[in-house]
Tab-separated table of C-alpha atoms in Angstrom:
chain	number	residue	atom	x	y	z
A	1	UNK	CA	176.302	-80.271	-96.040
A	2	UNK	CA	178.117	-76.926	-95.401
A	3	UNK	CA	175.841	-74.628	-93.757
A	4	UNK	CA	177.003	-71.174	-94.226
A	5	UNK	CA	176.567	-68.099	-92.311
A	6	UNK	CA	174.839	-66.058	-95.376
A	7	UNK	CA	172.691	-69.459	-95.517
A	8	UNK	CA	171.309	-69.200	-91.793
A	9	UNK	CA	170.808	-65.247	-92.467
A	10	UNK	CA	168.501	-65.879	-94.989
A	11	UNK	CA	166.933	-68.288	-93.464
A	12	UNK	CA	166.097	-66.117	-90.505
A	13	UNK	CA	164.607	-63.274	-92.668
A	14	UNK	CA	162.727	-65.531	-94.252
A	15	UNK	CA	161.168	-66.982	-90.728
A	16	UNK	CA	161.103	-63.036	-89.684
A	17	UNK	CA	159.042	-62.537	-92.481
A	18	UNK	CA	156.858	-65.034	-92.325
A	19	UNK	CA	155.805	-64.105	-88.846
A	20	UNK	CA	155.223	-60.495	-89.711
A	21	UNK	CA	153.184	-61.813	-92.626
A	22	UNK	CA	150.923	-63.998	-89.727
A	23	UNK	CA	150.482	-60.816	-87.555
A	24	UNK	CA	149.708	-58.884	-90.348
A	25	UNK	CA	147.134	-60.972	-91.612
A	26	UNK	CA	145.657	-61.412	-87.614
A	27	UNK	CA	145.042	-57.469	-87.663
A	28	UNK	CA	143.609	-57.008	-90.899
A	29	UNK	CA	140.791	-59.993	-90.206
A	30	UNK	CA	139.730	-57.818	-86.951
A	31	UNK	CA	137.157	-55.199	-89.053
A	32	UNK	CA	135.503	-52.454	-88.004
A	33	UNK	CA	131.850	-53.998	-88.198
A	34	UNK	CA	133.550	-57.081	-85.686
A	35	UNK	CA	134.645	-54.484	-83.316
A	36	UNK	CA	131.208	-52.753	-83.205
A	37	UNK	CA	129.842	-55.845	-82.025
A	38	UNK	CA	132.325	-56.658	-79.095
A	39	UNK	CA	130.817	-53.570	-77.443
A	40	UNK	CA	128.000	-54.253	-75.148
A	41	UNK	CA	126.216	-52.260	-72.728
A	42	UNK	CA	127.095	-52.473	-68.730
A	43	UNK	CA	124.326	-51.656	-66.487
A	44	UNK	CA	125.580	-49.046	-63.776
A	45	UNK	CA	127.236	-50.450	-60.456
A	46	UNK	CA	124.780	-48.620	-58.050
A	47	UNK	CA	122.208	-49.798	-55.913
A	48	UNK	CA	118.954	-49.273	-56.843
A	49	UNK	CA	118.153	-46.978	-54.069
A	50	UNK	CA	121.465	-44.629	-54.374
A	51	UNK	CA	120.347	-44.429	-58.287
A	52	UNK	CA	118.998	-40.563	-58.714
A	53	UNK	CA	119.107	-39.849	-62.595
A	54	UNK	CA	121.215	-40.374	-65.605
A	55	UNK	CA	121.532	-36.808	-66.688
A	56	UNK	CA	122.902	-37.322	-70.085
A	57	UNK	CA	125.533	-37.779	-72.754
A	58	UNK	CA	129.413	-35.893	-72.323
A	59	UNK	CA	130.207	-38.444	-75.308
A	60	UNK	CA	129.072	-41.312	-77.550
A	61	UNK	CA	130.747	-43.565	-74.872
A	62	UNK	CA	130.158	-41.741	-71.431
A	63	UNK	CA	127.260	-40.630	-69.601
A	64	UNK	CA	127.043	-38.469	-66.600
A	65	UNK	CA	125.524	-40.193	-63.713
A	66	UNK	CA	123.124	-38.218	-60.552
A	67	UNK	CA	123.648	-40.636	-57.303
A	68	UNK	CA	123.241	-39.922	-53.628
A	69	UNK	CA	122.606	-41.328	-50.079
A	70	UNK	CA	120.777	-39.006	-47.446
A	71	UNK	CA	121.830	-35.640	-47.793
A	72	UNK	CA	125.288	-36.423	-49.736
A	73	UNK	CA	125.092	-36.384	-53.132
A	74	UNK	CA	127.583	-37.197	-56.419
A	75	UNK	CA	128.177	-37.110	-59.634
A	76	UNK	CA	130.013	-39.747	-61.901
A	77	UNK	CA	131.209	-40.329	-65.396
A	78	UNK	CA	130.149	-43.723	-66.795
A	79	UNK	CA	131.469	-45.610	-69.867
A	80	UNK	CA	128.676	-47.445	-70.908
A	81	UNK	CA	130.830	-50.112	-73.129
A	82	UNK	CA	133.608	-50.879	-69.992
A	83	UNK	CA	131.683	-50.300	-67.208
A	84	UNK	CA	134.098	-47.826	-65.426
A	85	UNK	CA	132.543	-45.439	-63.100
A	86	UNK	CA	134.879	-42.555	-61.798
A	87	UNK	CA	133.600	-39.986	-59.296
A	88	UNK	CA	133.540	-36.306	-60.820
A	89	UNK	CA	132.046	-34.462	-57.996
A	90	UNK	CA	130.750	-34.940	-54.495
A	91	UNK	CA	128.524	-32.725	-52.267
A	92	UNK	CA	127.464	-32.630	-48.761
A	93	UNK	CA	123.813	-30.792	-50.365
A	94	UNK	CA	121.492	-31.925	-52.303
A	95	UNK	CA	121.512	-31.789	-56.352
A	96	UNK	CA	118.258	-30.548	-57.678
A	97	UNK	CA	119.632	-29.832	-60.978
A	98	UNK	CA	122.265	-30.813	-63.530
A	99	UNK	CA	122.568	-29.922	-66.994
A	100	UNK	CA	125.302	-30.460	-69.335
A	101	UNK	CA	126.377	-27.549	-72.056
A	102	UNK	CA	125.755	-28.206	-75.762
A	103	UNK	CA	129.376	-28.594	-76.285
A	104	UNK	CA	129.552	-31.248	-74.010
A	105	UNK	CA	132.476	-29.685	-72.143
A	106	UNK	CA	130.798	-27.999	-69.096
A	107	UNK	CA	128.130	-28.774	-66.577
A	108	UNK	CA	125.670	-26.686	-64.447
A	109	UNK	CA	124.749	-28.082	-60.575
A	110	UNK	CA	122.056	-26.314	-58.498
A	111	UNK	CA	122.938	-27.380	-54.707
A	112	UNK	CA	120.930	-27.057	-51.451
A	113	UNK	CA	121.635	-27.443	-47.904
A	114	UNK	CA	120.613	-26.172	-44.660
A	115	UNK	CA	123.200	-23.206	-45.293
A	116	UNK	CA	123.237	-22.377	-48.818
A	117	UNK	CA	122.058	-22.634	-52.569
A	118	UNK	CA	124.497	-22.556	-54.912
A	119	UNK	CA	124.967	-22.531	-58.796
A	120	UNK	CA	128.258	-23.740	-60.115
A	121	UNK	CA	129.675	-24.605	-63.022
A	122	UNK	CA	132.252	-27.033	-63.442
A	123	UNK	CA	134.565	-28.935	-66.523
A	124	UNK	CA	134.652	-32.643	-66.424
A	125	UNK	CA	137.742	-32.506	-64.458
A	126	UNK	CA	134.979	-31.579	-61.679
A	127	UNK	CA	137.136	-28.321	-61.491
A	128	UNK	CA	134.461	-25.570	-60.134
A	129	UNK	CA	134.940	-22.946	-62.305
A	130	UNK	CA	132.147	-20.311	-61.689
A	131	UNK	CA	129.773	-20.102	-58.937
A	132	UNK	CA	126.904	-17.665	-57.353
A	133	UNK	CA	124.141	-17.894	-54.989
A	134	UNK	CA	120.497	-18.396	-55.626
A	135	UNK	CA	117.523	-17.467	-53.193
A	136	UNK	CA	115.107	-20.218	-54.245
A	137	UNK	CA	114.664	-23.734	-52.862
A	138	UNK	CA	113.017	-25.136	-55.963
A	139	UNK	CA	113.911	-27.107	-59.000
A	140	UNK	CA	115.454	-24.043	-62.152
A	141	UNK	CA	114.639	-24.899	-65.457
A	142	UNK	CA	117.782	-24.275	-67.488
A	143	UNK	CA	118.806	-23.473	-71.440
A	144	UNK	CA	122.301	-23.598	-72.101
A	145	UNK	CA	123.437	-21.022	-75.078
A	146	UNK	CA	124.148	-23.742	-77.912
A	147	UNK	CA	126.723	-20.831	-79.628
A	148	UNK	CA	127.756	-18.666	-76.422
A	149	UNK	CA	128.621	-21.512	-73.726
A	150	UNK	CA	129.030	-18.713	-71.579
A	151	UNK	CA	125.037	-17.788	-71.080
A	152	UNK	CA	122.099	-19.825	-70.279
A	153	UNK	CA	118.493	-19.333	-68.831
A	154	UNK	CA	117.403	-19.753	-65.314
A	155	UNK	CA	113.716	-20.154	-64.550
A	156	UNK	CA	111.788	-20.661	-61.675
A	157	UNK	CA	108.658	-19.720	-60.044
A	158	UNK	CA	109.318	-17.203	-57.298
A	159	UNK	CA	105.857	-17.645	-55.740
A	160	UNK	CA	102.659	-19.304	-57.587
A	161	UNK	CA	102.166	-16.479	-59.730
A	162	UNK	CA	105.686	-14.907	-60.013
A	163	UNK	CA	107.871	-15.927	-62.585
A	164	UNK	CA	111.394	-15.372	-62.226
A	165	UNK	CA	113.409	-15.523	-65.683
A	166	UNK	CA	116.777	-14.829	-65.984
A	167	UNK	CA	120.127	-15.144	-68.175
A	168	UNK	CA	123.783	-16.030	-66.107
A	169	UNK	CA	126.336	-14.585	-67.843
A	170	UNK	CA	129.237	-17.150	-66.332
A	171	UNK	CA	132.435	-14.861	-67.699
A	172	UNK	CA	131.206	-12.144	-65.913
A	173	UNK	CA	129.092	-13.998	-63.366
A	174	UNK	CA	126.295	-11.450	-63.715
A	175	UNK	CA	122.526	-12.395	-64.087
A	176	UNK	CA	120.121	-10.114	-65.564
A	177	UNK	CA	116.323	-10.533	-66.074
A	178	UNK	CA	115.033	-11.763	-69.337
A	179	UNK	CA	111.621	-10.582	-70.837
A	180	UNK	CA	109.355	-13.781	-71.380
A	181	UNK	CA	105.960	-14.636	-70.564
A	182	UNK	CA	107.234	-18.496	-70.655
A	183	UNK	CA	108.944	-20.528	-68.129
A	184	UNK	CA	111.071	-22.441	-70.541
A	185	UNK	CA	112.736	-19.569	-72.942
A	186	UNK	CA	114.924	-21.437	-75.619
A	187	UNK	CA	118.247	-19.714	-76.985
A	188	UNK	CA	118.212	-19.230	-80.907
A	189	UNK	CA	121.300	-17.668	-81.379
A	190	UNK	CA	124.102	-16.229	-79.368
A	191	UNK	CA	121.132	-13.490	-78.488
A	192	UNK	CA	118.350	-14.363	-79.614
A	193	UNK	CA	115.740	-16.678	-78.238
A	194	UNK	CA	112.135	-18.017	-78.805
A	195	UNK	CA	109.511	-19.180	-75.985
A	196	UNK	CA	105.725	-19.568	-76.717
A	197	UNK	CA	102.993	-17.428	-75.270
A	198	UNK	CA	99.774	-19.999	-74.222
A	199	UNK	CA	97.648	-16.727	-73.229
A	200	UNK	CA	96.740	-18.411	-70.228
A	201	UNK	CA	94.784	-21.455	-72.000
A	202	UNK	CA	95.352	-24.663	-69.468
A	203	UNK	CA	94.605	-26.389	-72.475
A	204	UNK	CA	97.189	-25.272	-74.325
A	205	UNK	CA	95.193	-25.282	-77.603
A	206	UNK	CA	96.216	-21.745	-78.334
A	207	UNK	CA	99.824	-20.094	-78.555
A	208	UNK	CA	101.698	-17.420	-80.327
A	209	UNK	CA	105.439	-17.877	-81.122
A	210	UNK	CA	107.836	-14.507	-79.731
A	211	UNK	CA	111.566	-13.404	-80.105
A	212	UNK	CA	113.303	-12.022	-78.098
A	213	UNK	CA	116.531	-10.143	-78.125
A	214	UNK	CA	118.973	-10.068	-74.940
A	215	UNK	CA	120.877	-6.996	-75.681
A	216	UNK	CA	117.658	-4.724	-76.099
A	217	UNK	CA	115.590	-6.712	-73.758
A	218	UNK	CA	112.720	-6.589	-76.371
A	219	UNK	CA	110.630	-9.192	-77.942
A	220	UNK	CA	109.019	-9.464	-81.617
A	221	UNK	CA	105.559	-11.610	-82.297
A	222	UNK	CA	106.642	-14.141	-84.788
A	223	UNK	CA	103.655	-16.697	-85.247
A	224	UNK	CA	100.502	-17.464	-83.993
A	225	UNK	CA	98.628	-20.959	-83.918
A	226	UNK	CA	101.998	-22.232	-81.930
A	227	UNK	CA	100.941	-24.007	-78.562
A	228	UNK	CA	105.045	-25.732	-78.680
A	229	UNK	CA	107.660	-26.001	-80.025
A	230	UNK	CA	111.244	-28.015	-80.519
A	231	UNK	CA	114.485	-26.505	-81.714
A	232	UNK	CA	117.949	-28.011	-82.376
A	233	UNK	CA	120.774	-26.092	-84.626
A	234	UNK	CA	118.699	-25.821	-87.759
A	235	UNK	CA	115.806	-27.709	-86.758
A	236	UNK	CA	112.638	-26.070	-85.330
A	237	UNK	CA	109.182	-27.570	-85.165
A	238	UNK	CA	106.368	-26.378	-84.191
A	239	UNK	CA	103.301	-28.183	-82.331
A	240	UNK	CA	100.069	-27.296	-82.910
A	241	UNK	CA	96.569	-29.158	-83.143
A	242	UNK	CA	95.210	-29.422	-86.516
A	243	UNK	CA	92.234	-28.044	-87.625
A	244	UNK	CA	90.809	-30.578	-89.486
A	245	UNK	CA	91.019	-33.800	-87.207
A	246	UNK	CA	90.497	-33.218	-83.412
A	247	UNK	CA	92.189	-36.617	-82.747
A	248	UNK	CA	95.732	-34.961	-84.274
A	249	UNK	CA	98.414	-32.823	-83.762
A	250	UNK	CA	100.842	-31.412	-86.801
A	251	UNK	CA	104.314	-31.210	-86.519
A	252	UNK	CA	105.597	-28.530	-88.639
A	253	UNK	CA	108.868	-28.717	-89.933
A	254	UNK	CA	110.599	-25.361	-90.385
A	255	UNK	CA	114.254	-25.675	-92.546
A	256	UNK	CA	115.684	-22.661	-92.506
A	257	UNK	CA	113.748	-21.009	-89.787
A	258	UNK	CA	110.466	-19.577	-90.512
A	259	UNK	CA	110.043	-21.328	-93.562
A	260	UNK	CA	107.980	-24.463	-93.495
A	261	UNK	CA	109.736	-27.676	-95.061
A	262	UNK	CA	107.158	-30.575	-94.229
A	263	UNK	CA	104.778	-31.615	-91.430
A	264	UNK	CA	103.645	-34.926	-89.943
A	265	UNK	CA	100.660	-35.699	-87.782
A	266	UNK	CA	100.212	-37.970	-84.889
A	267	UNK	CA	97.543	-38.665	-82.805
A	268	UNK	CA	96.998	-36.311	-79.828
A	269	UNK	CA	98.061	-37.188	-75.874
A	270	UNK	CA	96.284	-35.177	-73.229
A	271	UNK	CA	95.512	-35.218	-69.493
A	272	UNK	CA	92.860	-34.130	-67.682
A	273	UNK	CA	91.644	-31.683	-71.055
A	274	UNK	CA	95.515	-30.487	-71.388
A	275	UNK	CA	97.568	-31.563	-74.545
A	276	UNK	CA	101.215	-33.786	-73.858
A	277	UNK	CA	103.841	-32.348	-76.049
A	278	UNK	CA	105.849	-35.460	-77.531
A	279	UNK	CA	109.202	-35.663	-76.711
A	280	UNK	CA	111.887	-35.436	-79.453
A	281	UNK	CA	115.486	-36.097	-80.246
A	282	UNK	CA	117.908	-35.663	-83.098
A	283	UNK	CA	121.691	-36.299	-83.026
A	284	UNK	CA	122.818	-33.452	-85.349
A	285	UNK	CA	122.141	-30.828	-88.427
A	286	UNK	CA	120.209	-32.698	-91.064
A	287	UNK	CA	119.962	-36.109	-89.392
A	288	UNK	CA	117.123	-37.910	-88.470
A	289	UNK	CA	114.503	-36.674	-85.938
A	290	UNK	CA	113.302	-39.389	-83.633
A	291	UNK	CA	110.065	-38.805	-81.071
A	292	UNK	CA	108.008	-40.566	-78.605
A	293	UNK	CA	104.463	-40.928	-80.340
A	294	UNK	CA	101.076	-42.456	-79.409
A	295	UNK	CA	99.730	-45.372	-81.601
A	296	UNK	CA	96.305	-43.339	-80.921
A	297	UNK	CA	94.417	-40.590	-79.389
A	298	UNK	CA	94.635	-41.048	-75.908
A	299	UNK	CA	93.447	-39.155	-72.822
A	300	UNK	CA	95.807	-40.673	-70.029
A	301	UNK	CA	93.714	-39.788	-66.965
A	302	UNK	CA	91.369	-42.673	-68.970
A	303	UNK	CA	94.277	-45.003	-69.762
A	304	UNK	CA	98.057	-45.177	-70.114
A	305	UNK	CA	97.920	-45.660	-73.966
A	306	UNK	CA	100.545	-47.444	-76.380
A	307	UNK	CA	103.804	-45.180	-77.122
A	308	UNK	CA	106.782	-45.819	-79.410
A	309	UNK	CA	109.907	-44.598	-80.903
A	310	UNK	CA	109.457	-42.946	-83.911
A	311	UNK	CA	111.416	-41.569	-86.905
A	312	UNK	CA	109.966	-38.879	-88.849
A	313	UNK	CA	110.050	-38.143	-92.091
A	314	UNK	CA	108.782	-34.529	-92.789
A	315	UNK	CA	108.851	-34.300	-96.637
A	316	UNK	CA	106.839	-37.565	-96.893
A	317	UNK	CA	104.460	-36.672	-93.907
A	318	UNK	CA	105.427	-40.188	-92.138
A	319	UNK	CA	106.501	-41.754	-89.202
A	320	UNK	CA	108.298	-44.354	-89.376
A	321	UNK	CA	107.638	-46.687	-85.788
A	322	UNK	CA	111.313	-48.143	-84.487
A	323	UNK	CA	110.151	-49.608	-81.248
A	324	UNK	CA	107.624	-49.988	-78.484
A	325	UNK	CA	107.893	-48.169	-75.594
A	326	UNK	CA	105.664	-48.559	-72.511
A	327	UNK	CA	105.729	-44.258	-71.764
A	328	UNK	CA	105.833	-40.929	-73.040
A	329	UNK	CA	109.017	-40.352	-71.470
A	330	UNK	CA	112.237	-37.745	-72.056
A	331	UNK	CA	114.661	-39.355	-74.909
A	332	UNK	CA	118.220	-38.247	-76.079
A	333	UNK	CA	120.348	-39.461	-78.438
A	334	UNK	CA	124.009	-39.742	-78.789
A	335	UNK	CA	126.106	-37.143	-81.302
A	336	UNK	CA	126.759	-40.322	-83.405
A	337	UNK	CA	122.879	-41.413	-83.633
A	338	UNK	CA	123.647	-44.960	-82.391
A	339	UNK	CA	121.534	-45.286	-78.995
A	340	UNK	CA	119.168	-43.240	-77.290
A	341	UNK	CA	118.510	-42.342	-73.527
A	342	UNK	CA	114.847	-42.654	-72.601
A	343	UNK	CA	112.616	-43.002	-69.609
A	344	UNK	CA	111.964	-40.346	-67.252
A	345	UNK	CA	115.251	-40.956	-65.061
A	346	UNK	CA	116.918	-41.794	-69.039
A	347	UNK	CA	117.203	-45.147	-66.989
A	348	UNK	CA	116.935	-47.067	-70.551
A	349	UNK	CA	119.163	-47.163	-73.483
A	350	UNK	CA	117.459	-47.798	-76.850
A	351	UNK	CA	120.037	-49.444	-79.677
A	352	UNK	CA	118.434	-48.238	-82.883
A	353	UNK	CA	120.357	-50.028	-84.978
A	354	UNK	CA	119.121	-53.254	-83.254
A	355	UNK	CA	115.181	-51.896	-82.043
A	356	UNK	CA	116.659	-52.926	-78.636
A	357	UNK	CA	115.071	-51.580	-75.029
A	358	UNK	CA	118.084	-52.270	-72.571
A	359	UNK	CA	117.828	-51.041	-68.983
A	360	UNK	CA	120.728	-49.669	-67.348
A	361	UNK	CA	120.009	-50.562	-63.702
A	362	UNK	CA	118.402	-53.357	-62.088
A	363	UNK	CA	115.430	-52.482	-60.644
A	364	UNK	CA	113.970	-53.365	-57.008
């Protein structure tokens, strides 16, 4: 038989084909839900000892990691799903505090050593990109601005009965007093924030819910009967304990602000005669709000009491219970609402899709 040139051209194109066809077909069978579950969860390459705190999400893949060895301390990026751990920043001080900015691009570091305490604030590139001095030894409590990056609270207790609150402006690296009779002022707005007023009740039955307003330093009674509170974007709910069943306390949903959209009641945590505020979570405007709750009234100087994951649902006045946990520890979920930080170093990782409790270091 005569083979032909335009014979063996055709038949080449056809092979060429058929082998594009093949690969074709190997990509499309690869779908999004099989790719989901390739990804698994890598505990962190530190010893147990070196492990400080897991101080929270800079993406749905990475976490920022607090490690250190005697007085030398460091922070790390972590990708949960490959396991890499890269160095971001390293101190010859001690961290006492790390917080990351509600854009997820910046992150606040309180230092001490023998010679200084410092406040910086650094990108991800562990680039220092503002930094001042602070006179106190002791842990800040800080509130990033979640629509000005460029201001957020520091408090501290100056002595036992001095509080010291104050806002860091980090453009101008100025920091100016703030008017609040509470230690943990929360930012509202670019400036405006709220912080409760327990009138000196250890109990913390009683509260009244204020304003305040950075560029007049004044502040506005908003609500009374508010002994806590939670507040995320549009979200803010109060705590307070009901006063029909001493065994409860109400969460009071409030969509927009100030006007009530819902309330669910769980049973009440307290310690030595002082209520424990649960701790909640949600992910992003109008998604699910998840919280640590008590399967009953519990007083944990008596016991240590049954906790769990929950997911509210405000409109219904249920909870919905997602998982046990053994504490009423700090949670925090990732922008995409797939897993959840918890324990009181965030030293577990909760799957919710799954109702999985994974830990992310091995302990001693």
């Amino acid at each position: 038989m005569k083979i032909t040139i335009s014979t063996v051209m055709k038949s080449a194109l056809t092979l060429s084909f058929c082998a594009f066809f093949l690969v074709g077909c190997t990509k499309v069978s690869t779908t999004p839900e099989e790719k989901e579950k390739k990804q698994v969860l890598h505990e962190l390459p530190l010893e147990y000892e070196n492990f400080r705190k897991i101080i929270g999400w800079v993406s749905n893949e990475e976490v920022l990691i607090h490690a250190g060895e005697g007085n030398k301390d460091t922070l790390y990026l972590f990708d949960l799903f490959s396991g890499e751990m890269t160095i971001l920043y390293e101190v010859d001080a001690i961290i006492l505090t790390a917080v990351i900015s509600t854009d997820q691009q910046k992150i606040f570091v309180q230092t001490v050593n023998d010679e200084n305490r410092e406040l910086k604030i650094m990108n991800l590139l562990g680039t220092v990109e503002q930094q001042t001095t602070i006179k106190t030894n002791g842990y800040l409590n800080i509130n990033w601005n979640p629509v000005n990056q460029d201001n957020l609270f520091i408090s501290y207790y100056k002595q036992e009965q001095e509080m010291i609150v104050q806002n860091w402006d980090i453009n101008t690296n100025k920091i100016t007093n703030v008017e609040s009779s509470s230690l943990t002022p929360v930012w509202y707005s670019a400036n405006l924030y709220l912080y409760v007023d327990n009138l000196n009740d250890f109990s913390l039955q009683t509260g009244e819910l204020y304003m305040g307003d950075i560029r007049t330093n004044k502040v506005t009674p908003i609500r009374s009967q508010v002994t806590n509170f939670y507040l995320n974007n549009d979200t803010f709910i109060t705590f307070s304990p009901s006063d029909f069943n001493e065994d409860e306390l109400l969460l009071n949903r409030q969509y927009p602000f100030m006007v009530d959209n819902g309330f669910v009641a769980i049973p009440k945590v307290s310690m030595n005669d002082r209520l424990i505020f649960p701790y909640l979570t949600q992910s992003s405007r109008e998604q699910a709000i998840y919280g640590i709750t008590s399967k009953e009234p519990t007083q944990l100087e008596v016991n240590s009491g049954q906790f769990q994951l929950s997911k509210f649902d405000f409109n219904s006045q249920k909870s919905e219970s997602i998982i046990d946990l053994p504490d009423n520890a700090p949670i925090s979920i990732s922008k995409d609402g797939k897993y959840c930080l918890y324990g009181w170093r965030h030293e577990y990782m909760i799957d919710l899709k799954e109702q999985e409790l994974y830990p992310l270091i091995e302990a001693e």
